[in-house]
C-alpha cells in the first residue's frame, strides 16, 4: 500500500491491523513502514522467563564494580560524593535543556 493510500484510508488500515493483518507502506516503491497488530499480553510470559533465568552469584559484585567507574559513588570502596539537588553530573547545572536544542535521532532505513 502506498503512503498516500494509507493516509487516505488510515482508519481502514488500523482496522486491518486490529484484525491481525500486517500492512507494508511504500513511498516511491520503497518500503517505509510496517503497520501490524500490537503484541497482546499482560507480561505473564516475561515474568515466567525472568523467574527461570536468575542472575548468577557474581551479579551483585559485577554490578558494584561497574558502578565504581562513576565519580558519584562506589559502595564497594565506601567512596561517595554529596551533590546539591541543583547540581548534575560533574558539577554541571541540572537545568533542563531548551526544546530548541533537542533533536530527534536519525533512524537508518533498511531496504
XYZ file of C-alpha atoms in Angstrom:
111
model
C 0.000 0.000 0.000
C 1.396 3.426 -0.868
C 1.794 6.111 1.782
C -0.891 8.168 0.031
C -3.354 5.251 0.130
C -2.537 4.612 3.798
C -3.069 8.282 4.600
C -6.422 8.439 2.818
C -7.741 5.273 4.436
C -5.929 5.262 7.773
C -8.975 4.102 9.749
C -9.292 1.081 7.442
C -5.553 0.389 7.812
C -5.938 0.370 11.605
C -8.993 -1.882 11.354
C -6.999 -4.339 9.225
C -4.124 -4.292 11.699
C -6.600 -4.831 14.516
C -7.794 -7.978 12.761
C -4.261 -9.394 12.530
C -3.195 -8.177 9.087
C 0.236 -6.658 8.500
C 0.316 -3.732 6.088
C 3.532 -2.685 4.315
C 3.563 1.007 3.411
C 5.695 2.152 0.482
C 6.804 5.514 -0.872
C 8.359 5.731 -4.304
C 8.447 1.944 -4.476
C 10.499 1.617 -1.259
C 9.240 0.098 1.973
C 8.999 2.815 4.624
C 6.772 1.316 7.301
C 5.083 -1.809 8.520
C 1.780 -1.475 10.337
C 0.548 -4.552 12.116
C -1.221 -5.864 15.165
C 0.146 -4.819 18.526
C 1.513 -7.633 20.647
C -1.011 -8.826 23.152
C -0.026 -9.967 26.562
C -0.045 -8.921 30.134
C 3.565 -9.650 30.964
C 2.968 -13.170 32.308
C 5.282 -14.702 29.698
C 8.018 -12.209 30.544
C 7.627 -12.936 34.250
C 7.973 -16.667 33.537
C 11.217 -16.088 31.640
C 12.615 -13.841 34.355
C 11.814 -16.449 37.025
C 13.601 -19.192 35.071
C 16.793 -17.212 34.421
C 18.011 -15.792 37.708
C 21.225 -13.744 37.889
C 24.377 -15.672 38.720
C 26.091 -15.452 42.102
C 28.589 -12.815 40.940
C 25.947 -10.432 39.538
C 25.861 -8.089 42.553
C 29.672 -7.835 42.659
C 29.834 -7.212 38.907
C 27.198 -4.503 39.178
C 29.013 -2.839 42.088
C 32.281 -2.783 40.132
C 30.532 -1.159 37.160
C 29.041 1.495 39.408
C 32.521 2.256 40.742
C 33.548 3.702 37.380
C 31.410 6.727 38.241
C 32.736 9.637 40.264
C 29.452 9.743 42.183
C 29.721 6.752 44.456
C 31.308 3.388 44.915
C 29.573 1.253 47.529
C 32.304 -1.386 47.340
C 35.009 1.107 48.362
C 32.890 3.357 50.559
C 33.539 6.419 48.349
C 30.706 8.850 47.824
C 30.258 12.423 46.718
C 27.486 14.627 48.009
C 25.785 16.739 45.381
C 23.271 19.529 45.732
C 19.865 18.875 44.098
C 20.503 21.622 41.514
C 23.843 20.113 40.524
C 24.056 17.499 37.812
C 26.837 15.165 36.697
C 30.366 16.534 37.161
C 29.039 19.596 38.954
C 27.181 20.992 35.950
C 23.811 22.638 36.278
C 20.892 20.235 36.117
C 18.636 22.756 34.366
C 16.616 21.244 31.556
C 17.869 21.717 28.016
C 15.790 24.035 25.860
C 13.487 22.303 23.407
C 15.263 24.016 20.511
C 18.440 22.081 21.358
C 16.719 18.692 21.345
C 16.934 16.971 18.000
C 15.356 13.608 17.165
C 17.736 10.760 16.478
C 18.040 9.687 12.857
C 16.982 6.148 12.191
C 18.740 4.217 9.468
C 16.335 2.910 6.888
C 16.664 -0.601 5.588
C 15.965 -1.961 2.130
